[in-house]
PDB file of N, CA and C in Angstrom:
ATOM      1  N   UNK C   1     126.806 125.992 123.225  1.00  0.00           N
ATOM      2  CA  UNK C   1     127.529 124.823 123.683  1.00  0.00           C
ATOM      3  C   UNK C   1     127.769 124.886 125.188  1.00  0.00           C
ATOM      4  N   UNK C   2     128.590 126.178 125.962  1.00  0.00           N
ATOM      5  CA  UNK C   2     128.520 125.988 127.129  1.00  0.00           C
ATOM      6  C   UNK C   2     127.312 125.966 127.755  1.00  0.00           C
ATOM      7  N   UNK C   3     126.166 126.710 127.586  1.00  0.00           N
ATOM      8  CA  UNK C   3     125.004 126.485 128.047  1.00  0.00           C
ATOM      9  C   UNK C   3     124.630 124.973 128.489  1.00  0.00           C
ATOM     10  N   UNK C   4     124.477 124.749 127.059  1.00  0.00           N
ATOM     11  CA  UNK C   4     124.048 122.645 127.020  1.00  0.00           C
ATOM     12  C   UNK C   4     124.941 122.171 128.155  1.00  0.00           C
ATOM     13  N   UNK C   5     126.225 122.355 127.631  1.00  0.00           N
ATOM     14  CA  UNK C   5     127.316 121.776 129.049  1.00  0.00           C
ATOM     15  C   UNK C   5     126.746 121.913 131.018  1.00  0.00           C
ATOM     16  N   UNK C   6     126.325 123.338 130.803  1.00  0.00           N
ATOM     17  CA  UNK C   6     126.118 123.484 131.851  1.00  0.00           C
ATOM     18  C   UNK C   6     124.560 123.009 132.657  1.00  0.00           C
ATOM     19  N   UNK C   7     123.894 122.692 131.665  1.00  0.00           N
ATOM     20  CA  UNK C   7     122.747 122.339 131.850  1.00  0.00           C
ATOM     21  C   UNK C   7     122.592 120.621 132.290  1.00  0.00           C
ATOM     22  N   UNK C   8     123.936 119.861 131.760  1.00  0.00           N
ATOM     23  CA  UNK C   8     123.759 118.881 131.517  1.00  0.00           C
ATOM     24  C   UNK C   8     123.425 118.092 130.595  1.00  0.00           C
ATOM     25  N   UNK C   9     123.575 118.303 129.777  1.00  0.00           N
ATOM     26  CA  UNK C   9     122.766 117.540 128.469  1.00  0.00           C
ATOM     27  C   UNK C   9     123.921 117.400 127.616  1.00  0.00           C
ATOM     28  N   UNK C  10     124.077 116.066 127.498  1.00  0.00           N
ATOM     29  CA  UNK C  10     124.893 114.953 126.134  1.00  0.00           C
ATOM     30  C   UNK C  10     124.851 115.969 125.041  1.00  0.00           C
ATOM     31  N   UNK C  11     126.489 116.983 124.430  1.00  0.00           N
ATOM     32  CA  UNK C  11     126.522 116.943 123.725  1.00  0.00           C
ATOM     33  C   UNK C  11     127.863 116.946 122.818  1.00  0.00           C
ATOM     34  N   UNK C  12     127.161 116.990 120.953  1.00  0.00           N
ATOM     35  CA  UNK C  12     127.911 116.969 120.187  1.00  0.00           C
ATOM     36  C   UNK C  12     127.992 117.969 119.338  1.00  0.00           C
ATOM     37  N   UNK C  13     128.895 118.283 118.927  1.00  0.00           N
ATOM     38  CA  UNK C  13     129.500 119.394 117.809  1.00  0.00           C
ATOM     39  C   UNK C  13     130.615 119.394 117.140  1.00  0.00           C
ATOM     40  N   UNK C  14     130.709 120.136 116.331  1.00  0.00           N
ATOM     41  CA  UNK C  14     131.732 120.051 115.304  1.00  0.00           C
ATOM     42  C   UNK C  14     133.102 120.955 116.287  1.00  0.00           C
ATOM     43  N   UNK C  15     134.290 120.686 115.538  1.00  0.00           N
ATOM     44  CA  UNK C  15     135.322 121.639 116.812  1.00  0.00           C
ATOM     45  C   UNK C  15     134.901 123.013 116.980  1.00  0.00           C
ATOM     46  N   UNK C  16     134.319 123.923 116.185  1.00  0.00           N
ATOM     47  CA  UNK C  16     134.922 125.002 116.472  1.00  0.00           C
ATOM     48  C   UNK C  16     133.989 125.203 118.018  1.00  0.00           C
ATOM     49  N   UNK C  17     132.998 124.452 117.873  1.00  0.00           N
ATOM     50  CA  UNK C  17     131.983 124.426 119.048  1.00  0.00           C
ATOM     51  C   UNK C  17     133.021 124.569 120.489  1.00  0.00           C
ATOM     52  N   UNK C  18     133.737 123.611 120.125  1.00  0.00           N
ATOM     53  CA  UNK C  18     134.784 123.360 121.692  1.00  0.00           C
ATOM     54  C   UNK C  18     136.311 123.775 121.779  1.00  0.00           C
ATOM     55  N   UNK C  19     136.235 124.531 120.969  1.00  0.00           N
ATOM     56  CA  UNK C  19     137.454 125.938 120.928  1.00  0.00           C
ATOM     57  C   UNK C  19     138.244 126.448 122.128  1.00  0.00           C
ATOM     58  N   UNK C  20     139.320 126.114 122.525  1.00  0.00           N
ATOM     59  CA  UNK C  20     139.411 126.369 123.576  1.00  0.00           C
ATOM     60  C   UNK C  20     139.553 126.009 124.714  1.00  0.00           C
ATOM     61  N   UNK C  21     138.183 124.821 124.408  1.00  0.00           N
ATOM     62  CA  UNK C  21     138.198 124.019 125.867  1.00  0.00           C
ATOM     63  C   UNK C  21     138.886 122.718 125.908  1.00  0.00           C
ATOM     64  N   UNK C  22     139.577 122.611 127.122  1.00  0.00           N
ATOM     65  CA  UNK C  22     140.771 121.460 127.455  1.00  0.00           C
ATOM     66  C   UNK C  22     140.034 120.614 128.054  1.00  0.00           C
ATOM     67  N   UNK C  23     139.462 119.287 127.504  1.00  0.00           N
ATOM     68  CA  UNK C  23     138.448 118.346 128.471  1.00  0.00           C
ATOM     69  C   UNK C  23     139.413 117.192 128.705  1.00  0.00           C
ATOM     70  N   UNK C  24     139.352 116.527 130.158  1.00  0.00           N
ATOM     71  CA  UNK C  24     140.077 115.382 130.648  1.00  0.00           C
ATOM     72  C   UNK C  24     139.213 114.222 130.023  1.00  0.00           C
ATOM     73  N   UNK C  25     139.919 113.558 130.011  1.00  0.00           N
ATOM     74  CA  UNK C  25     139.179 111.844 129.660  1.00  0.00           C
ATOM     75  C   UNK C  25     138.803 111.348 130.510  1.00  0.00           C
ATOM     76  N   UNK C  26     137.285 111.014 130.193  1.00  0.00           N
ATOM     77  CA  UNK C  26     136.909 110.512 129.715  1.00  0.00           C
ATOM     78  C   UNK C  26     135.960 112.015 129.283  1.00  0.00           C
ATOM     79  N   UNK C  27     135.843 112.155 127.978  1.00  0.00           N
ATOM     80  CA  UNK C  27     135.383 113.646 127.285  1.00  0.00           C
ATOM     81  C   UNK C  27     134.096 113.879 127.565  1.00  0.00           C
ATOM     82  N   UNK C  28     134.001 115.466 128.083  1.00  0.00           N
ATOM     83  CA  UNK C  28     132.339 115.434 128.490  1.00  0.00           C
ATOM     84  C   UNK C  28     131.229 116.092 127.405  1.00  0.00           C
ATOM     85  N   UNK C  29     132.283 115.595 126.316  1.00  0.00           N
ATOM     86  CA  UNK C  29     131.397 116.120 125.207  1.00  0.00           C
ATOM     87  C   UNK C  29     131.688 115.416 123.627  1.00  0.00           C
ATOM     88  N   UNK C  30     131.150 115.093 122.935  1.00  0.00           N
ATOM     89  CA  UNK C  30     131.696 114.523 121.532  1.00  0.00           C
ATOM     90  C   UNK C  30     131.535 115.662 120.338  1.00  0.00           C
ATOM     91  N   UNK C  31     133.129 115.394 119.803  1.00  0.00           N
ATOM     92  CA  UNK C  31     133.331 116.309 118.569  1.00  0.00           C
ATOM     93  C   UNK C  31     133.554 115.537 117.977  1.00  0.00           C
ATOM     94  N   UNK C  32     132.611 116.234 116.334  1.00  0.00           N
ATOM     95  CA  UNK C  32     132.300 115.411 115.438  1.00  0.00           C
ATOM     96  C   UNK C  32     132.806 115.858 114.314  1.00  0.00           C
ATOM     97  N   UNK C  33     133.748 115.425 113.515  1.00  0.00           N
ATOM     98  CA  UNK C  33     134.900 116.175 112.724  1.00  0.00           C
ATOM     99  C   UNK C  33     133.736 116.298 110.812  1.00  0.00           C
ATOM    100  N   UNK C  34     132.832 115.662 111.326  1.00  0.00           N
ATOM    101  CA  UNK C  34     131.725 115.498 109.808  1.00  0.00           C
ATOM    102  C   UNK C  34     130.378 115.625 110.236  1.00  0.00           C
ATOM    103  N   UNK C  35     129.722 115.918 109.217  1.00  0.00           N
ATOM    104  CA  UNK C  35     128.183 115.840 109.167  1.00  0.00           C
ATOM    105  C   UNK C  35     127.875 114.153 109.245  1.00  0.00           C
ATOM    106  N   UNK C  36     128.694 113.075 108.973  1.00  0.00           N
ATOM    107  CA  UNK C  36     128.372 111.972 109.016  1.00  0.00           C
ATOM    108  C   UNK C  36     128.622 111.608 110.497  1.00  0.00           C
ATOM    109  N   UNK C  37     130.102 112.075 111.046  1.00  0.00           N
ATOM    110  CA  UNK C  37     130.408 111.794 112.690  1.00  0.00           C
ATOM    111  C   UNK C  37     129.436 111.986 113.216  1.00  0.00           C
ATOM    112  N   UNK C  38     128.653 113.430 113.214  1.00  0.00           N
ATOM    113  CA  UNK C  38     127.727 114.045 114.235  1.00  0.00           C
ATOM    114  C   UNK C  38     126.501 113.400 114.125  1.00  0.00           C
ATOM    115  N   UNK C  39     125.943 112.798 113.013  1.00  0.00           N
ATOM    116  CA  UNK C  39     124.872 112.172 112.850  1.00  0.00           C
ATOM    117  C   UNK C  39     124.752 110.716 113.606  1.00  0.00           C
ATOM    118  N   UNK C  40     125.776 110.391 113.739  1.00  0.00           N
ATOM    119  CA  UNK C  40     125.670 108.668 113.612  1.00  0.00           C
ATOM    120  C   UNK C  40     126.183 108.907 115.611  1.00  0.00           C
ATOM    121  N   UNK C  41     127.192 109.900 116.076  1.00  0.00           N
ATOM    122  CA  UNK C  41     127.279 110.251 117.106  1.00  0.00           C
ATOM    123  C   UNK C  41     125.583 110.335 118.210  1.00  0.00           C
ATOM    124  N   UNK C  42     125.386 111.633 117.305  1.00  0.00           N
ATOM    125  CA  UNK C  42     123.709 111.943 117.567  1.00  0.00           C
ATOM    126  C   UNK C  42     122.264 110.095 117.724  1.00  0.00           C
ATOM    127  N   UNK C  43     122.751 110.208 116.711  1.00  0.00           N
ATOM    128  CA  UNK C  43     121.923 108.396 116.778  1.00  0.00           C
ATOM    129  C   UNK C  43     122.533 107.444 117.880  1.00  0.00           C
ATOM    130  N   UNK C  44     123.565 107.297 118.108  1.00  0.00           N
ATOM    131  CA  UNK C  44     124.221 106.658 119.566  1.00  0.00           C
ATOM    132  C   UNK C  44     123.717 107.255 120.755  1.00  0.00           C
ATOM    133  N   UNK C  45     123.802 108.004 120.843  1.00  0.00           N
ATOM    134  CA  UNK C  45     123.413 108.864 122.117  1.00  0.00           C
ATOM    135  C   UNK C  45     121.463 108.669 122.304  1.00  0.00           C
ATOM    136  N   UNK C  46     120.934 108.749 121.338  1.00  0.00           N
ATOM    137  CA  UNK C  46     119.412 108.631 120.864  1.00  0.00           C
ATOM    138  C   UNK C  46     119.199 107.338 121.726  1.00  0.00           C
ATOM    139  N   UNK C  47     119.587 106.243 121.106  1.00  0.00           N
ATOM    140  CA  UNK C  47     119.265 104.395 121.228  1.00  0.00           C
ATOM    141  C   UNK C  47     120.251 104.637 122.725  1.00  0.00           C
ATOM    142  N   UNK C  48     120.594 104.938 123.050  1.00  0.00           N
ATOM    143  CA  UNK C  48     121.701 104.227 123.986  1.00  0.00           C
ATOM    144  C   UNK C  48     121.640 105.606 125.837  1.00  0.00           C
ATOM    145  N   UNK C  49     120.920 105.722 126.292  1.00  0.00           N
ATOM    146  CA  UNK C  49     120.216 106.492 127.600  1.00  0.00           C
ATOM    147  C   UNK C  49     121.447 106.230 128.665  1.00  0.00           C
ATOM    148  N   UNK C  50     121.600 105.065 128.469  1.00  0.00           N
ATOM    149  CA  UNK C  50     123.079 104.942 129.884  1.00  0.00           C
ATOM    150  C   UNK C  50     124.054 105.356 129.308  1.00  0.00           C
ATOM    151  N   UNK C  51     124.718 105.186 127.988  1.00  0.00           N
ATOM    152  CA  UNK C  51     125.726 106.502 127.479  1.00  0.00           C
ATOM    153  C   UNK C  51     125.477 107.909 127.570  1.00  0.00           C
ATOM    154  N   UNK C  52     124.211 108.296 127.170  1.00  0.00           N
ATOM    155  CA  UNK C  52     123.815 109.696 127.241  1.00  0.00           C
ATOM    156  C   UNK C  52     123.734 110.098 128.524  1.00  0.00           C
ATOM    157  N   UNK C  53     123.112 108.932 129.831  1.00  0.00           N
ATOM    158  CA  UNK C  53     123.180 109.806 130.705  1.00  0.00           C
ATOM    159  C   UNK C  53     124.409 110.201 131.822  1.00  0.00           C
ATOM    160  N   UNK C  54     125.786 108.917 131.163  1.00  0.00           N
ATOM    161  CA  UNK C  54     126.856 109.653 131.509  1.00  0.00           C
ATOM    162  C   UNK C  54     127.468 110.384 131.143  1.00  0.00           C
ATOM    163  N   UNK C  55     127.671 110.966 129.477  1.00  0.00           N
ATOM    164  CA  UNK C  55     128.445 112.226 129.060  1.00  0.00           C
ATOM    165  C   UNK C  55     127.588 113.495 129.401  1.00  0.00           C
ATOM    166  N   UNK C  56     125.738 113.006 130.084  1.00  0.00           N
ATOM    167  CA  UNK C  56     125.562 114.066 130.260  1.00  0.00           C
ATOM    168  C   UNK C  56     125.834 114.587 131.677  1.00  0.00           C
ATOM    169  N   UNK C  57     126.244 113.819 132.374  1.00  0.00           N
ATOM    170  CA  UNK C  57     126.618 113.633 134.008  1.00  0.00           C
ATOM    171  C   UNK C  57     128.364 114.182 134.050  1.00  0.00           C
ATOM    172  N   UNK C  58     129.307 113.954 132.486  1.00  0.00           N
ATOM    173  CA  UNK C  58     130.147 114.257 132.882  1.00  0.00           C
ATOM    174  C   UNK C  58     130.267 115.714 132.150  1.00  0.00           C
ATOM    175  N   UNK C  59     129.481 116.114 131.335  1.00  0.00           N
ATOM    176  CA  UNK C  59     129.206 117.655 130.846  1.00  0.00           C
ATOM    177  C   UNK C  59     129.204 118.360 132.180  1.00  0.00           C
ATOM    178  N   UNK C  60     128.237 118.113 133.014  1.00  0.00           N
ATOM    179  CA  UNK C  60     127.980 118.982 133.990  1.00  0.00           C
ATOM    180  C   UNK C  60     128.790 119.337 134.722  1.00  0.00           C
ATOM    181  N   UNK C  61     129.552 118.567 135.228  1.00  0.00           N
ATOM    182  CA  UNK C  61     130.563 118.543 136.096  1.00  0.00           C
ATOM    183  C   UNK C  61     131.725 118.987 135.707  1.00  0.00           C
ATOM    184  N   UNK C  62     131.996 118.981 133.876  1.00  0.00           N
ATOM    185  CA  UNK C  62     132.983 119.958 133.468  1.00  0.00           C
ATOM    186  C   UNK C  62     132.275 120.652 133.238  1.00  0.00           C
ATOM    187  N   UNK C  63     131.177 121.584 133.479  1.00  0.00           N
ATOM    188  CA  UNK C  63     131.007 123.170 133.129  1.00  0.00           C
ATOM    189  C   UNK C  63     131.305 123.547 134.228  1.00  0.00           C
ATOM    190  N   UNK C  64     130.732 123.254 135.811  1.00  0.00           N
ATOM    191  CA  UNK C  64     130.734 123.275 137.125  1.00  0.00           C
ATOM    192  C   UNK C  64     132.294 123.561 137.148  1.00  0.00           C
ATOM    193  N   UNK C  65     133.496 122.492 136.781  1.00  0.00           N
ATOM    194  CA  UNK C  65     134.778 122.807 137.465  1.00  0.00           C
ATOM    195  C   UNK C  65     135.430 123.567 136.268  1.00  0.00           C
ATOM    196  N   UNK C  66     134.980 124.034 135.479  1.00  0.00           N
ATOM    197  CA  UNK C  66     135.987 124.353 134.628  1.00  0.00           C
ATOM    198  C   UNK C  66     135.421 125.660 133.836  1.00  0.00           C
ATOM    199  N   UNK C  67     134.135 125.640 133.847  1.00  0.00           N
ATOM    200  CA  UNK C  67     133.828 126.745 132.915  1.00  0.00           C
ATOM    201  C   UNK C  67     132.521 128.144 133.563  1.00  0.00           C
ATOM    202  N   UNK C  68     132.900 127.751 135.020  1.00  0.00           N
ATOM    203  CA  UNK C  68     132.495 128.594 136.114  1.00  0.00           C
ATOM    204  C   UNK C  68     133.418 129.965 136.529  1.00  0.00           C
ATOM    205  N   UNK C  69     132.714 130.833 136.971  1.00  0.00           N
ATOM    206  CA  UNK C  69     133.256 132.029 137.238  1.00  0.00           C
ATOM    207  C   UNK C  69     133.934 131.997 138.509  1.00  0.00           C
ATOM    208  N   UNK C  70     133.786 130.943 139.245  1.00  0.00           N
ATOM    209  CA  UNK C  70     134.334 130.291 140.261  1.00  0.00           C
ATOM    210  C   UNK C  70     135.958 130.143 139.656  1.00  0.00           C
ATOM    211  N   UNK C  71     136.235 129.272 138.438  1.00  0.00           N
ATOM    212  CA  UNK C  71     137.348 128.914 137.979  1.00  0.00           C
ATOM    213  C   UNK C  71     138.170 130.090 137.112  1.00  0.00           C
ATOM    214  N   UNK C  72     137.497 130.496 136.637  1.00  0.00           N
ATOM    215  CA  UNK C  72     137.892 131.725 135.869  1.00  0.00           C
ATOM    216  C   UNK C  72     138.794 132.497 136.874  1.00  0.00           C
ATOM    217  N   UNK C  73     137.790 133.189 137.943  1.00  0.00           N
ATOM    218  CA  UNK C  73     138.464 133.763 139.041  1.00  0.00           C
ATOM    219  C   UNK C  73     140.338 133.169 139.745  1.00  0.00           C
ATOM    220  N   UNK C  74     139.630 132.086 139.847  1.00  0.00           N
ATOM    221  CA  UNK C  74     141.160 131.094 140.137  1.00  0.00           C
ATOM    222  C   UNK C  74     142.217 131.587 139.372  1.00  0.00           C
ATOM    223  N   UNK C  75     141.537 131.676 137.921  1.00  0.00           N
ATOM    224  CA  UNK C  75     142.707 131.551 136.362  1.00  0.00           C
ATOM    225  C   UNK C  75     143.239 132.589 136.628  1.00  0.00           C
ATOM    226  N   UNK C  76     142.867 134.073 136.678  1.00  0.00           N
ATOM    227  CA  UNK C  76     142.889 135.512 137.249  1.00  0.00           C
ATOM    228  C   UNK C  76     144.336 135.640 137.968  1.00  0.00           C
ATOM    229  N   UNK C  77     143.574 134.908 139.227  1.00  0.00           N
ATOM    230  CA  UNK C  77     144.700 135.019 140.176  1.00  0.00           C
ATOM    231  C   UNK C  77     145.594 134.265 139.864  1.00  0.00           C
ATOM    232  N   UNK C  78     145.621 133.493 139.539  1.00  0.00           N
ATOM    233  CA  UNK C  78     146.951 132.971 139.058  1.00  0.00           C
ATOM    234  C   UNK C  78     147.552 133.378 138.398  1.00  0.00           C
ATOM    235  N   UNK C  79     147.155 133.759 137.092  1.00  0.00           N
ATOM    236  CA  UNK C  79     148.077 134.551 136.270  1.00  0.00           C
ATOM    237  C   UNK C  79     148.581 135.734 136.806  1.00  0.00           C
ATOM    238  N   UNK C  80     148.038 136.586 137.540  1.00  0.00           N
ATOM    239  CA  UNK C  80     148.577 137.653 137.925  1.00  0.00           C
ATOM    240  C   UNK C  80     149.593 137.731 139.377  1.00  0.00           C
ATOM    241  N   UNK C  81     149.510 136.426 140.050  1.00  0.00           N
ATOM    242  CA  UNK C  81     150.580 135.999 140.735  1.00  0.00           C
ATOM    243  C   UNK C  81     151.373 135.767 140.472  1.00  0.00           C
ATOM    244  N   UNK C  82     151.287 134.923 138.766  1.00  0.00           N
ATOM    245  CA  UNK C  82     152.610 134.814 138.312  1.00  0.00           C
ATOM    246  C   UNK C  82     153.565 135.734 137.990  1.00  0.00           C
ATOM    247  N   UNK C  83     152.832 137.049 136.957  1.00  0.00           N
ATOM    248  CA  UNK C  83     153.464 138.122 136.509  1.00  0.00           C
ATOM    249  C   UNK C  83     154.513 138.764 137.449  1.00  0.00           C
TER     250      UNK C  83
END
């Protein structure tokens, strides 16, 4: 999942896929609480290229600010400033 994220590419998964991760709205990823969500999710994204190519435009940009070692580092120091 972070991979795809980071690559850019529109995606979907069930939660445990996105465990963890705190995404702002507008979501740079779709969770699909069923095998029916993810399918019919998956088929939207298929027919529809200007949706796909903005959740995949906004994937990127949350792996970039959020799931970079860049940010991590940040998290680090912060917490240990706080302590």
């Amino acid at each position: 999942t972070i991979e795809a994220l980071a690559r850019g590419k529109a995606t979907v998964g069930y939660p445990p896929a996105f465990r963890g991760m705190e995404a702002p709205a507008p979501a740079p990823f779709i969770v699909a609480e069923d095998p029916t969500a993810f399918a019919a999710a998956t088929v939207r994204l298929l027919d529809d290229a200007v949706a796909r190519g903005a959740l995949a435009m906004r994937a990127r940009a949350f792996a970039e600010a959020r799931l970079s070692l860049a940010f991590g580092e940040q998290c680090l120091a912060h917490s240990l400033l706080a302590a």
